[in-house]
Short mmCIF file of N, CA, C and O in Angstrom, two decimals:
data_model
loop_
_atom_site.label_atom_id
_atom_site.label_comp_id
_atom_site.label_asym_id
_atom_site.label_seq_id
_atom_site.Cartn_x
_atom_site.Cartn_y
_atom_site.Cartn_z
N MET A 724 26.56 47.20 18.21
CA MET A 724 26.42 46.04 19.07
C MET A 724 27.33 44.91 18.59
O MET A 724 28.01 44.30 19.38
N HIS A 725 27.32 44.66 17.27
CA HIS A 725 28.17 43.60 16.72
C HIS A 725 29.65 43.85 17.00
O HIS A 725 30.39 42.95 17.35
N GLU A 726 30.06 45.12 16.86
CA GLU A 726 31.45 45.49 17.09
C GLU A 726 31.84 45.25 18.54
O GLU A 726 32.93 44.79 18.84
N GLU A 727 30.93 45.54 19.46
CA GLU A 727 31.18 45.34 20.88
C GLU A 727 31.40 43.86 21.18
O GLU A 727 32.30 43.48 21.92
N ILE A 728 30.60 43.01 20.56
CA ILE A 728 30.75 41.56 20.75
C ILE A 728 32.08 41.11 20.19
O ILE A 728 32.83 40.40 20.84
N GLY A 729 32.41 41.56 18.97
CA GLY A 729 33.70 41.20 18.37
C GLY A 729 34.86 41.72 19.18
O GLY A 729 35.86 41.04 19.37
N GLY A 730 34.73 42.95 19.69
CA GLY A 730 35.78 43.52 20.52
C GLY A 730 35.94 42.75 21.81
O GLY A 730 37.04 42.57 22.30
N GLY A 731 34.82 42.28 22.35
CA GLY A 731 34.88 41.48 23.57
C GLY A 731 35.57 40.15 23.34
O GLY A 731 36.37 39.71 24.17
N ILE A 732 35.28 39.55 22.22
CA ILE A 732 35.93 38.27 21.87
C ILE A 732 37.42 38.50 21.64
O ILE A 732 38.26 37.75 22.12
N ARG A 733 37.73 39.57 20.91
CA ARG A 733 39.12 39.90 20.63
C ARG A 733 39.88 40.15 21.94
O ARG A 733 40.98 39.65 22.15
N ALA A 734 39.27 40.93 22.83
CA ALA A 734 39.90 41.23 24.12
C ALA A 734 40.10 39.95 24.94
O ALA A 734 41.13 39.78 25.59
N ALA A 735 39.11 39.07 24.90
CA ALA A 735 39.22 37.81 25.64
C ALA A 735 40.33 36.94 25.07
O ALA A 735 41.10 36.33 25.81
N ARG A 736 40.42 36.90 23.74
CA ARG A 736 41.49 36.11 23.09
C ARG A 736 42.86 36.67 23.42
O ARG A 736 43.80 35.94 23.68
N LEU A 737 42.98 38.00 23.40
CA LEU A 737 44.25 38.64 23.73
C LEU A 737 44.62 38.37 25.18
O LEU A 737 45.77 38.05 25.48
N ALA A 738 43.67 38.46 26.08
CA ALA A 738 43.92 38.17 27.49
C ALA A 738 44.37 36.72 27.67
O ALA A 738 45.28 36.43 28.46
N GLU A 739 43.74 35.82 26.94
CA GLU A 739 44.11 34.41 26.99
C GLU A 739 45.54 34.20 26.48
O GLU A 739 46.32 33.46 27.06
N ALA A 740 45.87 34.90 25.40
CA ALA A 740 47.22 34.79 24.84
C ALA A 740 48.26 35.34 25.82
O ALA A 740 49.32 34.72 26.02
N LYS A 741 47.97 36.47 26.42
CA LYS A 741 48.90 37.05 27.39
C LYS A 741 49.07 36.15 28.60
O LYS A 741 50.18 35.98 29.11
N ALA A 742 48.00 35.55 29.06
CA ALA A 742 48.08 34.62 30.20
C ALA A 742 48.95 33.42 29.85
O ALA A 742 49.75 32.96 30.68
N LEU A 743 48.79 32.91 28.64
CA LEU A 743 49.62 31.79 28.18
C LEU A 743 51.09 32.18 28.19
O LEU A 743 51.94 31.43 28.66
N ILE A 744 51.39 33.36 27.71
CA ILE A 744 52.76 33.84 27.67
C ILE A 744 53.30 34.02 29.08
O ILE A 744 54.43 33.62 29.39
N LEU A 745 52.51 34.59 29.96
CA LEU A 745 52.97 34.81 31.34
C LEU A 745 53.27 33.50 32.05
O LEU A 745 54.14 33.44 32.92
N ARG A 746 52.57 32.46 31.67
CA ARG A 746 52.82 31.13 32.27
C ARG A 746 54.04 30.46 31.65
O ARG A 746 54.65 29.60 32.28
N GLY A 747 54.42 30.84 30.42
CA GLY A 747 55.48 30.09 29.75
C GLY A 747 56.55 30.90 29.07
O GLY A 747 57.27 30.38 28.23
N PHE A 748 56.71 32.19 29.45
CA PHE A 748 57.71 33.01 28.77
C PHE A 748 59.13 32.52 29.00
O PHE A 748 60.03 32.83 28.25
N ASP A 749 59.33 31.73 30.05
CA ASP A 749 60.67 31.23 30.35
C ASP A 749 61.09 30.07 29.47
O ASP A 749 62.23 29.63 29.51
N ASP A 750 60.20 29.59 28.62
CA ASP A 750 60.52 28.52 27.68
C ASP A 750 61.09 29.13 26.40
O ASP A 750 60.38 29.82 25.68
N PRO A 751 62.38 28.88 26.12
CA PRO A 751 62.97 29.48 24.93
C PRO A 751 62.33 29.00 23.62
O PRO A 751 62.48 29.63 22.58
N ARG A 752 61.57 27.92 23.68
CA ARG A 752 60.89 27.42 22.48
C ARG A 752 59.56 28.10 22.23
O ARG A 752 58.92 27.85 21.22
N LEU A 753 59.14 28.98 23.14
CA LEU A 753 57.89 29.69 22.95
C LEU A 753 57.98 30.55 21.70
O LEU A 753 58.88 31.34 21.54
N SER A 754 57.03 30.35 20.81
CA SER A 754 56.97 31.13 19.58
C SER A 754 55.52 31.45 19.30
O SER A 754 54.61 30.90 19.93
N ALA A 755 55.31 32.35 18.36
CA ALA A 755 53.94 32.68 17.98
C ALA A 755 53.23 31.44 17.46
O ALA A 755 52.05 31.23 17.76
N ALA A 756 53.93 30.61 16.72
CA ALA A 756 53.31 29.40 16.17
C ALA A 756 52.88 28.44 17.28
O ALA A 756 51.76 27.91 17.24
N THR A 757 53.74 28.23 18.27
CA THR A 757 53.36 27.30 19.34
C THR A 757 52.25 27.89 20.21
O THR A 757 51.34 27.18 20.62
N ALA A 758 52.32 29.19 20.47
CA ALA A 758 51.26 29.83 21.26
C ALA A 758 49.92 29.76 20.52
O ALA A 758 48.90 29.43 21.12
N ALA A 759 49.93 30.06 19.23
CA ALA A 759 48.69 30.02 18.44
C ALA A 759 48.12 28.61 18.43
O ALA A 759 46.90 28.44 18.59
N ARG A 760 48.97 27.63 18.27
CA ARG A 760 48.51 26.24 18.26
C ARG A 760 47.84 25.89 19.60
O ARG A 760 46.78 25.28 19.64
N ARG A 761 48.46 26.29 20.70
CA ARG A 761 47.89 26.02 22.03
C ARG A 761 46.56 26.73 22.24
O ARG A 761 45.70 26.24 22.95
N LEU A 762 46.43 27.90 21.62
CA LEU A 762 45.19 28.68 21.76
C LEU A 762 44.12 28.27 20.75
O LEU A 762 42.98 28.72 20.85
N GLY A 763 44.50 27.48 19.76
CA GLY A 763 43.55 27.05 18.75
C GLY A 763 43.21 28.14 17.74
O GLY A 763 42.08 28.18 17.23
N ILE A 764 44.16 29.03 17.49
CA ILE A 764 43.96 30.09 16.51
C ILE A 764 45.13 30.10 15.54
O ILE A 764 46.15 29.43 15.77
N SER A 765 45.01 30.85 14.48
CA SER A 765 46.11 30.92 13.51
C SER A 765 47.20 31.85 14.03
O SER A 765 46.94 32.76 14.85
N THR A 766 48.39 31.63 13.54
CA THR A 766 49.51 32.49 13.91
C THR A 766 49.23 33.92 13.48
O THR A 766 49.51 34.87 14.22
N ARG A 767 48.69 34.10 12.30
CA ARG A 767 48.37 35.44 11.79
C ARG A 767 47.36 36.14 12.71
O ARG A 767 47.52 37.32 13.02
N TYR A 768 46.36 35.43 13.16
CA TYR A 768 45.36 36.02 14.05
C TYR A 768 46.02 36.42 15.38
O TYR A 768 45.72 37.49 15.93
N LEU A 769 46.92 35.59 15.89
CA LEU A 769 47.63 35.92 17.12
C LEU A 769 48.41 37.22 16.94
O LEU A 769 48.36 38.11 17.79
N HIS A 770 49.11 37.34 15.82
CA HIS A 770 49.85 38.58 15.55
C HIS A 770 48.91 39.77 15.46
O HIS A 770 49.21 40.86 15.96
N MET A 771 47.77 39.59 14.84
CA MET A 771 46.78 40.67 14.72
C MET A 771 46.26 41.11 16.09
O MET A 771 46.05 42.30 16.33
N LEU A 772 46.06 40.15 16.99
CA LEU A 772 45.61 40.49 18.34
C LEU A 772 46.60 41.42 19.03
O LEU A 772 46.23 42.42 19.63
N PHE A 773 47.88 41.07 18.93
CA PHE A 773 48.90 41.89 19.57
C PHE A 773 49.09 43.23 18.87
O PHE A 773 49.28 44.25 19.53
N GLU A 774 49.03 43.24 17.56
CA GLU A 774 49.18 44.49 16.82
C GLU A 774 48.10 45.49 17.23
O GLU A 774 48.37 46.68 17.37
N GLY A 775 46.90 45.00 17.46
CA GLY A 775 45.81 45.86 17.89
C GLY A 775 46.03 46.43 19.28
O GLY A 775 45.42 47.41 19.67
N ASP A 776 46.93 45.82 20.04
CA ASP A 776 47.22 46.24 21.40
C ASP A 776 48.48 47.13 21.47
O ASP A 776 48.86 47.58 22.53
N GLY A 777 49.13 47.33 20.32
CA GLY A 777 50.28 48.23 20.27
C GLY A 777 51.64 47.59 20.43
O GLY A 777 52.65 48.27 20.33
N LEU A 778 51.69 46.30 20.68
CA LEU A 778 52.96 45.57 20.79
C LEU A 778 52.88 44.33 19.93
O LEU A 778 51.81 43.73 19.83
N SER A 779 54.01 43.92 19.39
CA SER A 779 54.01 42.65 18.68
C SER A 779 54.08 41.51 19.69
O SER A 779 54.40 41.71 20.87
N PHE A 780 53.79 40.32 19.23
CA PHE A 780 53.91 39.13 20.07
C PHE A 780 55.32 39.05 20.66
O PHE A 780 55.49 38.89 21.87
N LEU A 781 56.32 39.19 19.80
CA LEU A 781 57.71 39.08 20.25
C LEU A 781 58.07 40.18 21.24
O LEU A 781 58.76 39.92 22.24
N GLU A 782 57.59 41.39 21.02
CA GLU A 782 57.86 42.48 21.97
C GLU A 782 57.25 42.18 23.34
O GLU A 782 57.88 42.42 24.37
N PHE A 783 56.05 41.64 23.34
CA PHE A 783 55.40 41.30 24.61
C PHE A 783 56.19 40.22 25.34
O PHE A 783 56.47 40.34 26.55
N VAL A 784 56.59 39.17 24.64
CA VAL A 784 57.36 38.09 25.25
C VAL A 784 58.69 38.62 25.78
O VAL A 784 59.07 38.35 26.93
N THR A 785 59.39 39.39 24.97
CA THR A 785 60.68 39.94 25.38
C THR A 785 60.52 40.85 26.59
O THR A 785 61.33 40.78 27.53
N ASN A 786 59.49 41.68 26.61
CA ASN A 786 59.25 42.55 27.76
C ASN A 786 59.05 41.74 29.04
O ASN A 786 59.58 42.10 30.10
N GLU A 787 58.29 40.66 28.95
CA GLU A 787 58.07 39.84 30.14
C GLU A 787 59.35 39.15 30.58
O GLU A 787 59.64 39.05 31.78
N ARG A 788 60.13 38.68 29.63
CA ARG A 788 61.41 38.05 29.97
C ARG A 788 62.34 39.05 30.64
O ARG A 788 62.99 38.74 31.64
N LEU A 789 62.40 40.26 30.09
CA LEU A 789 63.27 41.29 30.66
C LEU A 789 62.78 41.74 32.03
O LEU A 789 63.60 41.99 32.94
N ARG A 790 61.50 41.84 32.20
CA ARG A 790 60.94 42.23 33.51
C ARG A 790 61.34 41.20 34.58
O ARG A 790 61.77 41.57 35.67
N GLN A 791 61.23 39.93 34.25
CA GLN A 791 61.61 38.88 35.20
C GLN A 791 63.11 38.89 35.45
O GLN A 791 63.55 38.75 36.58
N ALA A 792 63.89 39.07 34.40
CA ALA A 792 65.35 39.10 34.56
C ALA A 792 65.78 40.26 35.46
O ALA A 792 66.63 40.08 36.35
N ALA A 793 65.21 41.43 35.25
CA ALA A 793 65.55 42.59 36.08
C ALA A 793 65.21 42.32 37.55
O ALA A 793 65.98 42.66 38.45
N ARG A 794 64.07 41.69 37.77
CA ARG A 794 63.68 41.35 39.14
C ARG A 794 64.67 40.38 39.76
O ARG A 794 65.11 40.55 40.90
N MET A 795 65.07 39.36 39.00
CA MET A 795 66.01 38.37 39.51
C MET A 795 67.38 38.99 39.80
O MET A 795 68.05 38.61 40.76
N LEU A 796 67.79 39.92 38.97
CA LEU A 796 69.09 40.56 39.18
C LEU A 796 69.09 41.47 40.40
O LEU A 796 70.13 41.66 41.03
N ARG A 797 67.96 42.02 40.74
CA ARG A 797 67.84 42.92 41.90
C ARG A 797 67.68 42.18 43.23
O ARG A 797 68.14 42.66 44.25
N GLU A 798 66.98 41.06 43.20
CA GLU A 798 66.61 40.40 44.46
C GLU A 798 67.73 39.51 45.00
O GLU A 798 68.31 38.71 44.27
N PRO A 799 68.00 39.64 46.29
CA PRO A 799 69.08 38.88 46.93
C PRO A 799 68.95 37.36 46.80
O PRO A 799 69.96 36.66 46.73
N GLU A 800 67.73 36.87 46.74
CA GLU A 800 67.56 35.41 46.68
C GLU A 800 68.12 34.79 45.40
O GLU A 800 68.35 33.58 45.34
N PHE A 801 68.36 35.62 44.38
CA PHE A 801 68.92 35.12 43.12
C PHE A 801 70.38 35.54 42.92
O PHE A 801 70.94 35.33 41.87
N ARG A 802 70.97 36.12 43.93
CA ARG A 802 72.34 36.63 43.85
C ARG A 802 73.34 35.54 43.45
O ARG A 802 74.35 35.82 42.81
N HIS A 803 73.06 34.31 43.82
CA HIS A 803 73.98 33.20 43.53
C HIS A 803 74.00 32.83 42.05
O HIS A 803 74.93 32.16 41.59
N LEU A 804 73.01 33.27 41.29
CA LEU A 804 72.95 32.93 39.86
C LEU A 804 73.87 33.83 39.04
O LEU A 804 73.95 35.04 39.28
N ARG A 805 74.53 33.23 38.07
CA ARG A 805 75.31 34.01 37.12
C ARG A 805 74.34 34.69 36.15
O ARG A 805 73.19 34.26 36.01
N VAL A 806 74.81 35.73 35.49
CA VAL A 806 73.97 36.44 34.53
C VAL A 806 73.47 35.49 33.45
O VAL A 806 72.29 35.53 33.07
N ILE A 807 74.31 34.60 32.99
CA ILE A 807 73.87 33.64 31.96
C ILE A 807 72.76 32.74 32.49
O ILE A 807 71.83 32.38 31.76
N ASP A 808 72.82 32.38 33.77
CA ASP A 808 71.77 31.56 34.37
C ASP A 808 70.44 32.31 34.40
O ASP A 808 69.39 31.75 34.12
N VAL A 809 70.50 33.59 34.74
CA VAL A 809 69.30 34.43 34.75
C VAL A 809 68.72 34.49 33.34
O VAL A 809 67.51 34.32 33.14
N ALA A 810 69.59 34.74 32.36
CA ALA A 810 69.14 34.83 30.97
C ALA A 810 68.43 33.55 30.53
O ALA A 810 67.32 33.59 29.98
N LEU A 811 69.04 32.42 30.80
CA LEU A 811 68.45 31.14 30.40
C LEU A 811 67.18 30.84 31.18
O LEU A 811 66.20 30.35 30.61
N ASP A 812 67.16 31.16 32.48
CA ASP A 812 65.96 30.93 33.29
C ASP A 812 64.78 31.77 32.82
O ASP A 812 63.63 31.41 33.06
N CYS A 813 65.07 32.89 32.18
CA CYS A 813 64.01 33.79 31.71
C CYS A 813 63.63 33.53 30.26
O CYS A 813 62.80 34.26 29.70
N GLY A 814 64.21 32.50 29.64
CA GLY A 814 63.79 32.12 28.30
C GLY A 814 64.64 32.64 27.16
O GLY A 814 64.31 32.40 26.00
N PHE A 815 65.70 33.36 27.47
CA PHE A 815 66.58 33.81 26.39
C PHE A 815 67.44 32.64 25.93
O PHE A 815 67.92 31.86 26.74
N GLY A 816 67.63 32.53 24.64
CA GLY A 816 68.38 31.42 24.08
C GLY A 816 69.88 31.54 24.25
O GLY A 816 70.59 30.55 24.26
N ASP A 817 70.35 32.79 24.39
CA ASP A 817 71.79 33.00 24.57
C ASP A 817 72.02 34.30 25.31
O ASP A 817 71.18 35.20 25.31
N VAL A 818 73.18 34.40 25.92
CA VAL A 818 73.48 35.56 26.76
C VAL A 818 73.71 36.81 25.91
O VAL A 818 73.42 37.91 26.36
N ARG A 819 74.18 36.66 24.70
CA ARG A 819 74.44 37.83 23.85
C ARG A 819 73.14 38.58 23.52
O ARG A 819 73.07 39.80 23.65
N SER A 820 72.11 37.84 23.11
CA SER A 820 70.84 38.51 22.80
C SER A 820 70.21 39.07 24.08
O SER A 820 69.59 40.14 24.05
N PHE A 821 70.38 38.39 25.20
CA PHE A 821 69.89 38.89 26.47
C PHE A 821 70.57 40.20 26.83
O PHE A 821 69.91 41.19 27.18
N ASN A 822 71.90 40.24 26.76
CA ASN A 822 72.64 41.46 27.09
C ASN A 822 72.21 42.63 26.21
O ASN A 822 72.02 43.75 26.70
N ARG A 823 72.06 42.38 24.93
CA ARG A 823 71.66 43.43 23.97
C ARG A 823 70.26 43.96 24.31
O ARG A 823 70.04 45.16 24.38
N ALA A 824 69.32 43.06 24.54
CA ALA A 824 67.95 43.46 24.86
C ALA A 824 67.89 44.18 26.20
O ALA A 824 67.18 45.18 26.35
N PHE A 825 68.64 43.70 27.17
CA PHE A 825 68.64 44.30 28.51
C PHE A 825 69.20 45.73 28.44
O PHE A 825 68.62 46.66 28.99
N ARG A 826 70.30 45.88 27.74
CA ARG A 826 70.92 47.21 27.62
C ARG A 826 69.98 48.17 26.89
O ARG A 826 69.83 49.33 27.27
N HIS A 827 69.32 47.68 25.85
CA HIS A 827 68.39 48.52 25.09
C HIS A 827 67.22 48.97 25.97
O HIS A 827 66.80 50.12 25.92
N ARG A 828 66.71 48.08 26.77
CA ARG A 828 65.54 48.37 27.61
C ARG A 828 65.87 49.21 28.83
O ARG A 828 65.16 50.14 29.19
N PHE A 829 66.99 48.89 29.51
CA PHE A 829 67.28 49.51 30.80
C PHE A 829 68.47 50.49 30.79
O PHE A 829 68.74 51.13 31.79
N GLY A 830 69.20 50.55 29.67
CA GLY A 830 70.31 51.50 29.57
C GLY A 830 71.58 51.09 30.28
O GLY A 830 72.49 51.90 30.45
N CYS A 831 71.65 49.85 30.72
CA CYS A 831 72.86 49.32 31.35
C CYS A 831 72.91 47.82 31.09
O CYS A 831 71.92 47.23 30.69
N ASN A 832 74.07 47.23 31.32
CA ASN A 832 74.13 45.77 31.13
C ASN A 832 73.66 45.07 32.40
O ASN A 832 73.56 45.70 33.46
N PRO A 833 73.35 43.79 32.31
CA PRO A 833 72.81 43.06 33.46
C PRO A 833 73.72 43.09 34.69
O PRO A 833 73.23 43.20 35.82
N SER A 834 75.02 43.03 34.50
CA SER A 834 75.94 43.06 35.64
C SER A 834 75.86 44.39 36.37
O SER A 834 75.91 44.44 37.60
N GLU A 835 75.74 45.47 35.62
CA GLU A 835 75.60 46.79 36.23
C GLU A 835 74.29 46.90 36.99
O GLU A 835 74.23 47.55 38.04
N ALA A 836 73.25 46.30 36.49
CA ALA A 836 71.94 46.35 37.16
C ALA A 836 71.97 45.61 38.48
O ALA A 836 71.22 45.92 39.40
N ARG A 837 72.85 44.67 38.59
CA ARG A 837 72.94 43.86 39.81
C ARG A 837 73.67 44.58 40.93
O ARG A 837 73.44 44.31 42.10
N ARG A 838 74.54 45.51 40.59
CA ARG A 838 75.32 46.23 41.61
C ARG A 838 74.40 47.01 42.54
O ARG A 838 73.45 47.64 42.07
N PRO A 839 74.73 46.99 43.84
CA PRO A 839 73.89 47.71 44.82
C PRO A 839 73.93 49.21 44.64
O PRO A 839 74.76 49.79 44.11
#
């Protein structure tokens, strides 16, 4: 019974952390420290929450940024944006790290992903 309560609290905290990230992943200043501070928990506890879910905090943030970038590159309404604009809009600090992460995740560079 105690474990179930703890697991429920842990699951609720993780859901809260993920919601915070989903609302602010486009902010390049988002870090585990700032997220933990906003959630009122320690940075170490935040990392432990994500580790228990199979992804690190940084992996989760990067995945969300890449998911949004891929969507923007595919959709016609964002066609006017340069790749660097997409990268910055999705929270990447520079285009080089964006290109590297995008290629690693999707097997092509962002410009190739944009081609019809």
